[in-house]
Coordinates of C-alpha atoms in Angstrom, one line a residue:
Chain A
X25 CA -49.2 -17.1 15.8
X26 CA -49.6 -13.4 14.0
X27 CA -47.4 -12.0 16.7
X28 CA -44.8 -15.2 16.4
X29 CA -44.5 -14.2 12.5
X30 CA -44.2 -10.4 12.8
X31 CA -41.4 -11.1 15.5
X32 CA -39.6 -13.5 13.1
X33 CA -40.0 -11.4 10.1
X34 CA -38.5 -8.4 12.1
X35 CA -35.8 -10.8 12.4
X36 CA -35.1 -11.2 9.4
X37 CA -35.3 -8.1 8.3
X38 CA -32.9 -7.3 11.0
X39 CA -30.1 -9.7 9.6
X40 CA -30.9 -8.7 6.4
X41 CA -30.3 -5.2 6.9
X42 CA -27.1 -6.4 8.9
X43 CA -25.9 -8.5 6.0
X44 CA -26.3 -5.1 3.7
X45 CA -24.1 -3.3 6.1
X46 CA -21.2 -5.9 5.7
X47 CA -21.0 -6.1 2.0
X48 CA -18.3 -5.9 -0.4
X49 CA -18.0 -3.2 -2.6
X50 CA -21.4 -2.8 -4.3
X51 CA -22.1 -2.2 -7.7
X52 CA -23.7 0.9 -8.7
X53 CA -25.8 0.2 -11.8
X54 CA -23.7 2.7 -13.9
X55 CA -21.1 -0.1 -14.8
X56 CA -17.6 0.6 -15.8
X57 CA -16.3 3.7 -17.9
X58 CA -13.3 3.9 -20.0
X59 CA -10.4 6.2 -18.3
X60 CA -9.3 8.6 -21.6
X61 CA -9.0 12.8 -21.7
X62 CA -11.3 12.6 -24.8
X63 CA -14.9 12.7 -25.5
X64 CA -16.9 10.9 -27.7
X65 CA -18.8 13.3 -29.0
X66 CA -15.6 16.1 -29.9
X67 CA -13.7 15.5 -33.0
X68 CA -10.1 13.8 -32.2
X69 CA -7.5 15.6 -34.2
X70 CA -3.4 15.7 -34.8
X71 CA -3.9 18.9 -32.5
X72 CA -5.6 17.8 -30.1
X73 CA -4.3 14.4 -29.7
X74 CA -0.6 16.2 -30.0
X75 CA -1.7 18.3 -27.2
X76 CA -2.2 15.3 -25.0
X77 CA 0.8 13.6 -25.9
X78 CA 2.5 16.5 -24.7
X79 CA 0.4 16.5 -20.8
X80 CA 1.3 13.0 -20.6
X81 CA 5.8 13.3 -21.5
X82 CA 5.5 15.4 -18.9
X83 CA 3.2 14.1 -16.6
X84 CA 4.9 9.8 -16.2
X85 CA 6.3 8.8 -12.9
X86 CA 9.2 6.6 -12.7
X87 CA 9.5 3.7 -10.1
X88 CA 13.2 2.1 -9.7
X89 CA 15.2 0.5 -7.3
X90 CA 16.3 3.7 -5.8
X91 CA 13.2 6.0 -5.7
X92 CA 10.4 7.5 -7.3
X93 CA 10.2 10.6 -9.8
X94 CA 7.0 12.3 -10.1
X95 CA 6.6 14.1 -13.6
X96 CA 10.0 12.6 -14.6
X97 CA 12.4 14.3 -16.6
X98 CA 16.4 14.0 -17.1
X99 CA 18.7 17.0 -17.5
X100 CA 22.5 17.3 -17.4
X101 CA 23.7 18.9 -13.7
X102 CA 26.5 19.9 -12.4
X103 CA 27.5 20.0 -8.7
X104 CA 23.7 18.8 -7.7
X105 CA 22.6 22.4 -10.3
X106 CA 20.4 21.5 -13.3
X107 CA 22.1 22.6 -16.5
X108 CA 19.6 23.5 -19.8
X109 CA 16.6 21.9 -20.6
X110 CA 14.7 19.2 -18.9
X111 CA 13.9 17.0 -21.4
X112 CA 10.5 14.4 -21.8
X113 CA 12.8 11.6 -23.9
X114 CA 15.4 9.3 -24.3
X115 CA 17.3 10.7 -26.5
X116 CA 20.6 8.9 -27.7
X117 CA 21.8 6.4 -30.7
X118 CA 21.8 3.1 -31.7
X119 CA 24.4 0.6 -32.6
X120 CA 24.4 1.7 -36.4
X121 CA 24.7 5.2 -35.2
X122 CA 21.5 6.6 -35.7
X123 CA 19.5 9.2 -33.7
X124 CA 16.9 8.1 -31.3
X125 CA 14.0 9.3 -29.6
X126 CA 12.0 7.9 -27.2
X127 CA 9.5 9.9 -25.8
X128 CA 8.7 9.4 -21.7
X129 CA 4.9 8.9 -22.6
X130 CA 5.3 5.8 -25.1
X131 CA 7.8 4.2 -22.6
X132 CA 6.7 1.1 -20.5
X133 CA 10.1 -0.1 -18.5
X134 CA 13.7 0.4 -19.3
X135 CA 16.8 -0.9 -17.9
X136 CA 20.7 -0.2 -17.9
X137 CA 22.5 -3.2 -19.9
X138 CA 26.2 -2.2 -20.1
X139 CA 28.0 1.4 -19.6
X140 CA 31.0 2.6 -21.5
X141 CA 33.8 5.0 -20.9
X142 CA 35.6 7.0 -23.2
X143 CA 37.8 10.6 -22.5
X144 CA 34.7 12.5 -23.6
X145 CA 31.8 10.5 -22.1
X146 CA 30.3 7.8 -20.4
X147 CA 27.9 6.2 -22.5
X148 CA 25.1 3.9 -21.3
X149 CA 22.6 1.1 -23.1
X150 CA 19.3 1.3 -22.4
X151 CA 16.7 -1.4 -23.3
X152 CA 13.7 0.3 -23.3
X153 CA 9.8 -1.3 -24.1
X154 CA 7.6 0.8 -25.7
X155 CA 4.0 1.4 -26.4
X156 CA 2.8 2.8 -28.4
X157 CA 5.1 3.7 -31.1
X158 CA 3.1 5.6 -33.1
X159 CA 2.9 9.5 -33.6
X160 CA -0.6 11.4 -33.4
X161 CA -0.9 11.5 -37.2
X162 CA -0.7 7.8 -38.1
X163 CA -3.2 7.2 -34.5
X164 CA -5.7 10.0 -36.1
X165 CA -5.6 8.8 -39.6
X166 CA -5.5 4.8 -38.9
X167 CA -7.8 5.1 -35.8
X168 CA -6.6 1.8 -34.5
X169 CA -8.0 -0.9 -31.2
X170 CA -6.3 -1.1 -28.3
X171 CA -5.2 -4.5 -29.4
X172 CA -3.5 -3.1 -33.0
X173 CA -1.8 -0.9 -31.0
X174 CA -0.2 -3.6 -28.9
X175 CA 0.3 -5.8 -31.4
X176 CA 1.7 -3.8 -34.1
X177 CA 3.4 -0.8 -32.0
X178 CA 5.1 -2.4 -29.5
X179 CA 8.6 -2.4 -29.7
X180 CA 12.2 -3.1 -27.8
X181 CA 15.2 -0.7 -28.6
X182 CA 18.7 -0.8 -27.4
X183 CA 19.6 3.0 -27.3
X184 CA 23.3 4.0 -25.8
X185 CA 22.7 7.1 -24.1
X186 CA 25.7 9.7 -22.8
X187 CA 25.3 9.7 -19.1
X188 CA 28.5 12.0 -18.5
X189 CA 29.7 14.2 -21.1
X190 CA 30.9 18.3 -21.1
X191 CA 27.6 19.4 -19.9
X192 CA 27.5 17.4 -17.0
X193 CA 26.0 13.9 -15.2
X194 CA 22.9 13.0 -16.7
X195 CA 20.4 13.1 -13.7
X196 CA 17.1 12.3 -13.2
X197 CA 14.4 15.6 -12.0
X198 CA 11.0 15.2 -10.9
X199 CA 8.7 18.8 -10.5
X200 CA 5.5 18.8 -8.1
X201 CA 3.2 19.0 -10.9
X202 CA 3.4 18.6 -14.4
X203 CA 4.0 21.2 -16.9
X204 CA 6.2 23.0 -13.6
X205 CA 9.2 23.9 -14.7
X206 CA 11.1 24.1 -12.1
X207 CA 12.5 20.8 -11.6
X208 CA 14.0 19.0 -8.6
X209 CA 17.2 16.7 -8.5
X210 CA 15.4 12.7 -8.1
X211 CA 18.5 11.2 -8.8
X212 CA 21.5 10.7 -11.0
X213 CA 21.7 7.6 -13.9
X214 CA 24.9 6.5 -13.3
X215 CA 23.7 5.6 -9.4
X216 CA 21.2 3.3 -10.9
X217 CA 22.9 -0.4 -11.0
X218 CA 23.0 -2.1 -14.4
X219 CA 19.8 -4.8 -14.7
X220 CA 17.6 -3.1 -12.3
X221 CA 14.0 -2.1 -14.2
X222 CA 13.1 1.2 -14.0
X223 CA 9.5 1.4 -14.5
X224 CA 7.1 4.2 -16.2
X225 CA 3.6 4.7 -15.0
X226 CA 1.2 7.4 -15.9
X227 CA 0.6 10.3 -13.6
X228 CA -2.8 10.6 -13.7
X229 CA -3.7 6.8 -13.1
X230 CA -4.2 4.9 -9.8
X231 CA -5.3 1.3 -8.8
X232 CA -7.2 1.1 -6.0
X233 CA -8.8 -2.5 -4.8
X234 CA -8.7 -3.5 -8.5
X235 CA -10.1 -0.5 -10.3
X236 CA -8.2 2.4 -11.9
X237 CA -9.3 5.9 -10.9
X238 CA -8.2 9.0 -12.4
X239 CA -8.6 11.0 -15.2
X240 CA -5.6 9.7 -17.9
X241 CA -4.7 13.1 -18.7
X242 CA -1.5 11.2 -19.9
X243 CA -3.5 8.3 -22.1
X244 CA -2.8 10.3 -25.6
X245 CA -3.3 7.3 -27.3
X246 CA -6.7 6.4 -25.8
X247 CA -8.8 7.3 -28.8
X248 CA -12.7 6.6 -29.0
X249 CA -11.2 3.7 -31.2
X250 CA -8.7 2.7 -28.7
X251 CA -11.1 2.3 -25.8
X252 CA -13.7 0.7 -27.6
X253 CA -12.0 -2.3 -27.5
X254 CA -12.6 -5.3 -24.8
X255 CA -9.2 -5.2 -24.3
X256 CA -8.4 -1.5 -22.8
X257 CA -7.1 -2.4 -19.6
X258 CA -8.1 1.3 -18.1
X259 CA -11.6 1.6 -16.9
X260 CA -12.7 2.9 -13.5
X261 CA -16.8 2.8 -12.0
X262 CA -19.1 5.1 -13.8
X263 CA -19.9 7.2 -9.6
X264 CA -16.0 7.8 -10.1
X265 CA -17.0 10.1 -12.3
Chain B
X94 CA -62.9 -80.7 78.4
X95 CA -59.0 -79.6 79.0
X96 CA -57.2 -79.6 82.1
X97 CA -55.3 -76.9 83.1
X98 CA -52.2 -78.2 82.6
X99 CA -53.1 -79.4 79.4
X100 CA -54.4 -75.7 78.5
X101 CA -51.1 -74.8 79.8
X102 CA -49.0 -77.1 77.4
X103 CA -51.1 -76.3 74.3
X104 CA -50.5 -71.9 75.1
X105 CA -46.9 -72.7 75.4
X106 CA -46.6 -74.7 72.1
X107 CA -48.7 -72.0 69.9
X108 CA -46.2 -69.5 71.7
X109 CA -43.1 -71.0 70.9
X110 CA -44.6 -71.8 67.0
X111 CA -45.0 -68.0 66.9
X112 CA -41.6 -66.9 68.4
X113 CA -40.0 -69.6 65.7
X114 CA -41.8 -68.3 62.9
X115 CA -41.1 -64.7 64.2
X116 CA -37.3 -65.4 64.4
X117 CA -37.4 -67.2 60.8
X118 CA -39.0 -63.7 59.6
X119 CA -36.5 -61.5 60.9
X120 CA -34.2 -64.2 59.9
X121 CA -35.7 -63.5 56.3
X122 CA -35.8 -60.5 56.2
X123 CA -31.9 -59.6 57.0
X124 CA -31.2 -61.7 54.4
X125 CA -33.5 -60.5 51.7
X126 CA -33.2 -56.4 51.5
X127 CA -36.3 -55.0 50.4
X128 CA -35.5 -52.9 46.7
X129 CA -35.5 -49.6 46.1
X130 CA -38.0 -49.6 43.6
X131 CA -40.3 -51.4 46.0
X132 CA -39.9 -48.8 48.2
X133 CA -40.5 -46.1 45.7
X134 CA -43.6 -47.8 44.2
X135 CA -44.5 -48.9 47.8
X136 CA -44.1 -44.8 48.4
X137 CA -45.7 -43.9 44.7
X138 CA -48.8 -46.1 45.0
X139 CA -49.8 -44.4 48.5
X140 CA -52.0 -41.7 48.8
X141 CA -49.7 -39.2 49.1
X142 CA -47.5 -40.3 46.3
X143 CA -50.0 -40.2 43.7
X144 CA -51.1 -36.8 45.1
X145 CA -47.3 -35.0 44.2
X146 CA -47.0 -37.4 41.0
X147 CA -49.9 -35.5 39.4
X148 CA -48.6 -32.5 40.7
X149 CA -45.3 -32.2 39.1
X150 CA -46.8 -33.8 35.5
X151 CA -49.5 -31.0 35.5
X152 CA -47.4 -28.5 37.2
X153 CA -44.3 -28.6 35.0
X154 CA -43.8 -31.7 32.6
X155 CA -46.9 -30.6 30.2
X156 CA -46.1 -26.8 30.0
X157 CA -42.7 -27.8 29.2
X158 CA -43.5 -30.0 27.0
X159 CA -46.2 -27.5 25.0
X160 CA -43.5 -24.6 25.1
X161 CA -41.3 -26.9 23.4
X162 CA -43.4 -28.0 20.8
X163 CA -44.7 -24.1 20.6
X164 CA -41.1 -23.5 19.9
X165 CA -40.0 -25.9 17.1
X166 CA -43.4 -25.0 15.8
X167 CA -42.4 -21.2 15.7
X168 CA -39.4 -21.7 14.3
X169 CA -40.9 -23.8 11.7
X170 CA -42.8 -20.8 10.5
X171 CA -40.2 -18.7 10.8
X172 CA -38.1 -20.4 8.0
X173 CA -40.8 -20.7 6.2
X174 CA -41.8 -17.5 6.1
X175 CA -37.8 -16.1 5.6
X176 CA -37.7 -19.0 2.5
X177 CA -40.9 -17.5 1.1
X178 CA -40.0 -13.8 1.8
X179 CA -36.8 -14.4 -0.1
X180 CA -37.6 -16.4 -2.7
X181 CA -40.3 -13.7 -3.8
X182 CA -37.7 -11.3 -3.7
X183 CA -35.0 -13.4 -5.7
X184 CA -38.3 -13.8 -8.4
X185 CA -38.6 -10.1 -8.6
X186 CA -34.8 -9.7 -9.0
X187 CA -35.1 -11.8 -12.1
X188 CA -37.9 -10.1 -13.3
X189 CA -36.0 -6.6 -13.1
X190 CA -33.0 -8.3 -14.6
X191 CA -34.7 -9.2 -17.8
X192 CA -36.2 -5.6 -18.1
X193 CA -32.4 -4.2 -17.5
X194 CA -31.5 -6.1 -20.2
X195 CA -34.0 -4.8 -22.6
X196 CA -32.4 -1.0 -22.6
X197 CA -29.7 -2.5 -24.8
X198 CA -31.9 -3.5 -27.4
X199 CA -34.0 -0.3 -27.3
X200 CA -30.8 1.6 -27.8
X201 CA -29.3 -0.8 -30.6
X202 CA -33.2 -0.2 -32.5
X203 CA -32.9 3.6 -31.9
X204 CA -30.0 3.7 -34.1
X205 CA -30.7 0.9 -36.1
X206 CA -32.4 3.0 -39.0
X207 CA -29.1 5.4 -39.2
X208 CA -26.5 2.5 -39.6
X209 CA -24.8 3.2 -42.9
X210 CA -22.7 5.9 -43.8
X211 CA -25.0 8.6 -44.6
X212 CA -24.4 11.8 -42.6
X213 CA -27.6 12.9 -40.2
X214 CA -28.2 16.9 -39.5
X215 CA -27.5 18.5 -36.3
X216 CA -31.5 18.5 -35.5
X217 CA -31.9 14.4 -36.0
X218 CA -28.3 14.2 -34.1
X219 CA -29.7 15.9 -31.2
X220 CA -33.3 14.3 -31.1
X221 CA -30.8 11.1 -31.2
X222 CA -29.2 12.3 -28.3
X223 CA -32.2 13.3 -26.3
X224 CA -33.5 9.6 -27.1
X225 CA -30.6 7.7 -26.3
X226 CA -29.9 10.0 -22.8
X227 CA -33.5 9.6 -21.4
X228 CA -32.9 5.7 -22.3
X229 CA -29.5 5.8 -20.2
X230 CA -30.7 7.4 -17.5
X231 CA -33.9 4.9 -17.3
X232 CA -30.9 2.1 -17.4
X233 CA -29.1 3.3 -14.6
X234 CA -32.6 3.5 -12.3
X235 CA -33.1 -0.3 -13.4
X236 CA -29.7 -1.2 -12.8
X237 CA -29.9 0.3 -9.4
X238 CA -33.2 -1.7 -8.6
X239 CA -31.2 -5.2 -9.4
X240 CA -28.3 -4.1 -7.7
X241 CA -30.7 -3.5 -4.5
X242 CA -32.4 -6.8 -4.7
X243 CA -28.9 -9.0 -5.4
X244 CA -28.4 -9.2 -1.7
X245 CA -31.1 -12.0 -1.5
X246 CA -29.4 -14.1 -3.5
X247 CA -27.3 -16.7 -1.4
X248 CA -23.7 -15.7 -2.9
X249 CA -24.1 -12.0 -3.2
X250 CA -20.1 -11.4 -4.0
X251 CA -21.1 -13.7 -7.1
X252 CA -24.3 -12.5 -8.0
X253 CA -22.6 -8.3 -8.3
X254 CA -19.8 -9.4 -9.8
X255 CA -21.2 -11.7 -12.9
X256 CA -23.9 -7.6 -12.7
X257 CA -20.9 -5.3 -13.1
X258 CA -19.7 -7.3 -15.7
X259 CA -22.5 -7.4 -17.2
X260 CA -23.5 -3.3 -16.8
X261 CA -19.7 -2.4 -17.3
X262 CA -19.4 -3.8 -20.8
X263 CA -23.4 -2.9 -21.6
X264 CA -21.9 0.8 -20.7
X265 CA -19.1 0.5 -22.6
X266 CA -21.0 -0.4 -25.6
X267 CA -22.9 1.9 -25.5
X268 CA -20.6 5.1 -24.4
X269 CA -17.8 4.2 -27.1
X270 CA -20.0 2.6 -30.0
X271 CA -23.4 4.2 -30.1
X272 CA -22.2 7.5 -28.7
X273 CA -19.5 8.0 -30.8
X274 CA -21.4 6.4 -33.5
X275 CA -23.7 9.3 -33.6
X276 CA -21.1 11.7 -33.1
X277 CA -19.4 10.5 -35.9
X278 CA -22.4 10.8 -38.5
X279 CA -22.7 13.9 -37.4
X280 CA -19.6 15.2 -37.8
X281 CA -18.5 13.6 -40.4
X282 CA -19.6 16.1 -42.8
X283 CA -17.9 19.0 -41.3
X284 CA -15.1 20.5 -43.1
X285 CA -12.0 20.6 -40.9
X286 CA -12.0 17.6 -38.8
X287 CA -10.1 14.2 -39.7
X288 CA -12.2 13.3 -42.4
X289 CA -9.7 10.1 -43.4
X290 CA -9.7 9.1 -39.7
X291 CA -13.5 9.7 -39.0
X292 CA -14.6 7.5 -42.4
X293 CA -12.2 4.8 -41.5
X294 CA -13.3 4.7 -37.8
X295 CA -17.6 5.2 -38.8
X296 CA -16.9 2.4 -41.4
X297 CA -15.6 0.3 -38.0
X298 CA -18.1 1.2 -35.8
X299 CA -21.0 0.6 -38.7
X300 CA -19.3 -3.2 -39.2
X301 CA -18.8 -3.6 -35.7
X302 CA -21.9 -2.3 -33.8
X303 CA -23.8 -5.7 -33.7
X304 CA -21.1 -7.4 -32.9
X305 CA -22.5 -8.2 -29.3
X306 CA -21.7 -11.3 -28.3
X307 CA -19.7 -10.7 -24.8
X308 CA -22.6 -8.4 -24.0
X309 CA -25.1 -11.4 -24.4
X310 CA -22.7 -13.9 -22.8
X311 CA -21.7 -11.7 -19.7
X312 CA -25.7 -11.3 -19.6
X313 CA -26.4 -15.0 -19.6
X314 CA -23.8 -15.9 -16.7
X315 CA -26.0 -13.2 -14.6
X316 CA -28.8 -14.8 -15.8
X317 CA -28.2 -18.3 -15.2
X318 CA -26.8 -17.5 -11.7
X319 CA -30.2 -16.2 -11.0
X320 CA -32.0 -19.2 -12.5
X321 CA -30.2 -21.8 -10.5
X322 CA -30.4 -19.7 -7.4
X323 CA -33.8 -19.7 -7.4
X324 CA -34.2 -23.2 -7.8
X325 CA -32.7 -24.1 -5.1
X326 CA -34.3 -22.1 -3.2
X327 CA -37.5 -23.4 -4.3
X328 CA -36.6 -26.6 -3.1
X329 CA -35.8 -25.5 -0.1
X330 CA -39.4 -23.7 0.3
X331 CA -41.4 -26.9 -0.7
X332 CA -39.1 -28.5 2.3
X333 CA -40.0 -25.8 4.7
X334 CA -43.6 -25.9 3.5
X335 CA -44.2 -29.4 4.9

């Protein structure tokens, strides 16, 4: 009977040990740790948060209908050759005329509406989301949740942009790495259609099976504040450290 | 006395009565088949017979019969012994639960002196620190001892899942409210960092800090999982047991 019982215990330690190898992903005791580029125990300041702001401009990727731009940036070109700057923003007016900016790291989606032409430029209207509106000063001095910031700096703009003027066709660029600056053509605005989403994501950010890995060098707003809140979305397992 | 004739006369009448009765038996006999079960017990009850019936019941029917019995006995004990095996296991789990859950606590009563706004000095903020570390990193060897015993429990996808939710926001709570609680009455009276910022967020963090409800729900639903798992498996050992 001893010899019965040892055989049927093997046995079970046998499919037990079977069972183990064909498991789902296991947890591993450390839990869940907030994705953010800041520590906290170091002191968040305009600087410091500013800094970050500035990794992540440069740092979004943009998904749309026609491709995908790592480290996105637009610049005016001419005959496929960049012209000036490569700029991080929207940057264009409103209906009454005013100045807008709209940096890349605060914007969620954006899509054409309606293009004009006139003898100088072609002018386009973007509808842009964005989150969070809120510049590094008010976010260090307020110190706000994750669900203040979407609830009170989340906002819709309609911002007509010139897609062709005197210095050229306003053209997408993407670089191999942030903060690169030599940038490569991705594609020109005027290609995309009107109505089709052109999505933001951040750089440093990737979902995998559920879970976000990465470090969020481009999560500027993701204060000790921010993250402490049930609500932050970006959290990845504590051995993905 | 007989004469001879008469002698003769009375032999041929007793042979004729036999040759009759002869012919009516043969007659009886093609008519009537003897069965097949007369023949087998007429074949069973001979000498022989009896001799090869005993054979084949000592010879083969009883050791089957005892081997079959030996097996639904064996495997009898074999459930019984996997039911008992696994609900000792699935009683330890609990037990290790409830002292994973207690780290919480001990952190939230290591800081519970320093929650106001008064700053601390860089010597109790490090003692702190040291406290609260050696506390996280006996957490994490607890945690892993539930996570090993989880896979007794009959839906293990369920049982890690209601765990990491459970260690996820006990991490959380502890990496972006105590730690930075700390931090922040620490720092707070340095010259040269936020000041405005770091008062407003300390205040937060001082009103907020017991605030932990989802950590006691998300440790109930583990909890309760447990408790129910358990007893039906108990159930299931008093079943196996007799």
């Amino acid at each position: 009977m001893l010899r019965q019982n040892s055989k049927g215990f093997l046995v079970s330690i046998l499919l037990l040990q079977l069972q183990v190898f064909s498991l789902p992903a296991m947890p591993d005791g450390g839990g869940r740790r907030e994705i953010t580029p800041y520590q906290p125990n170091s002191p968040i300041t305009v600087a410091t948060v500013g800094k970050q702001k500035s990794i992540g401009d440069g740092s979004m990727i943009l998904t749309f209908a026609g491709g995908r731009c790592a480290n996105v940036g637009l610049a005016y070109t001419r005959n496929n050759e960049i012209r000036g700057k490569v700029s991080r923003s929207l940057v264009g007016e409103t209906d009454n005329k005013e100045r807008l900016t709209i940096d890349f790291s605060v914007i969620e989606k954006m899509s054409i509406l309606r293009t004009t032409e006139s003898p100088t430029a072609t002018k386009a209207l973007f509808k842009v989301s964005a989150m969070p509106l809120i510049t590094p000063l008010q976010l260090v001095n307020t110190r706000p949740t994750y669900s203040e910031l979407v609830e009170k700096y989340r906002k819709t703009y309609e911002i007509w942009v010139e897609t062709k003027n005197n210095l050229g066709t306003l053209s997408l660029t993407s670089s191999s790495a942030p903060g690169i600056t030599r940038s490569d053509l991705c594609g020109k605005v005027e290609s995309i259609s009107t109505g089709s989403e052109m999505v933001f994501s951040y750089g440093d950010l990737t979902l995998k099976n559920g879970h976000w890995f990465g470090g969020g060098k481009g999560l500027w707003w993701a204060i000790p504040s921010v993250i402490g809140d049930t609500k932050y979305p970006y959290r990845r397992p504590a051995m993905a450290n | 006395m007989l004469t001879d004739e008469e002698k003769n006369k009375v032999i041929e009448r007793v042979q004729l009565e036999r040759d009759i009765r002869k012919a009516l038996a043969e007659e009886d006999k093609a008519k009537k088949p003897i069965s097949l079960l007369h023949n087998i017990w007429g074949v069973a009850s001979s000498g022989l017979g009896l001799l090869l019936i005993g054979g084949v019941l000592t010879g083969f029917l009883v050791p089957s019969f005892q081997a079959y019995q030996k097996k639904l006995e064996w495997e009898r004990q074999i459930r019984y012994e996997n039911v008992k095996f696994n609900l000792g296991m699935r009683r330890d789990a609990l037990k290790e639960m409830m002292i994973a859950g207690t780290y919480v606590s001990a952190i939230i009563a290591l800081i519970a002196p320093h929650k106001n706004e008064q700053p601390i000095t860089k010597d109790e903020y490090e003692k702190l620190r040291e406290q609260l570390l050696a506390l996280q990193n006996d957490r994490f060897k607890q945690n892993a001892k539930v996570v090993a015993m989880l896979v007794y429990f009959s839906d293990y996808k369920k049982a890690s899942n209601l765990f990491d939710e459970y260690v996820g926001a006990s991490t959380s709570y502890i990496s972006t409210r105590i730690e930075r609680f700390l931090y922040l009455k620490y720092s707070i009276s340095n010259k040269g960092v936020n000041q405005q910022g770091d008062a407003k967020e300390l205040a937060d963090l001082i009103a907020g800090i017991d605030e932990t409800s989802e950590l006691v729900h998300k440790f109930e639903n583990i909890l309760d999982y447990m408790r129910d798992d358990i007893q039906k498996m108990e159930e299931e050992y008093v079943k196996a047991k007799f």
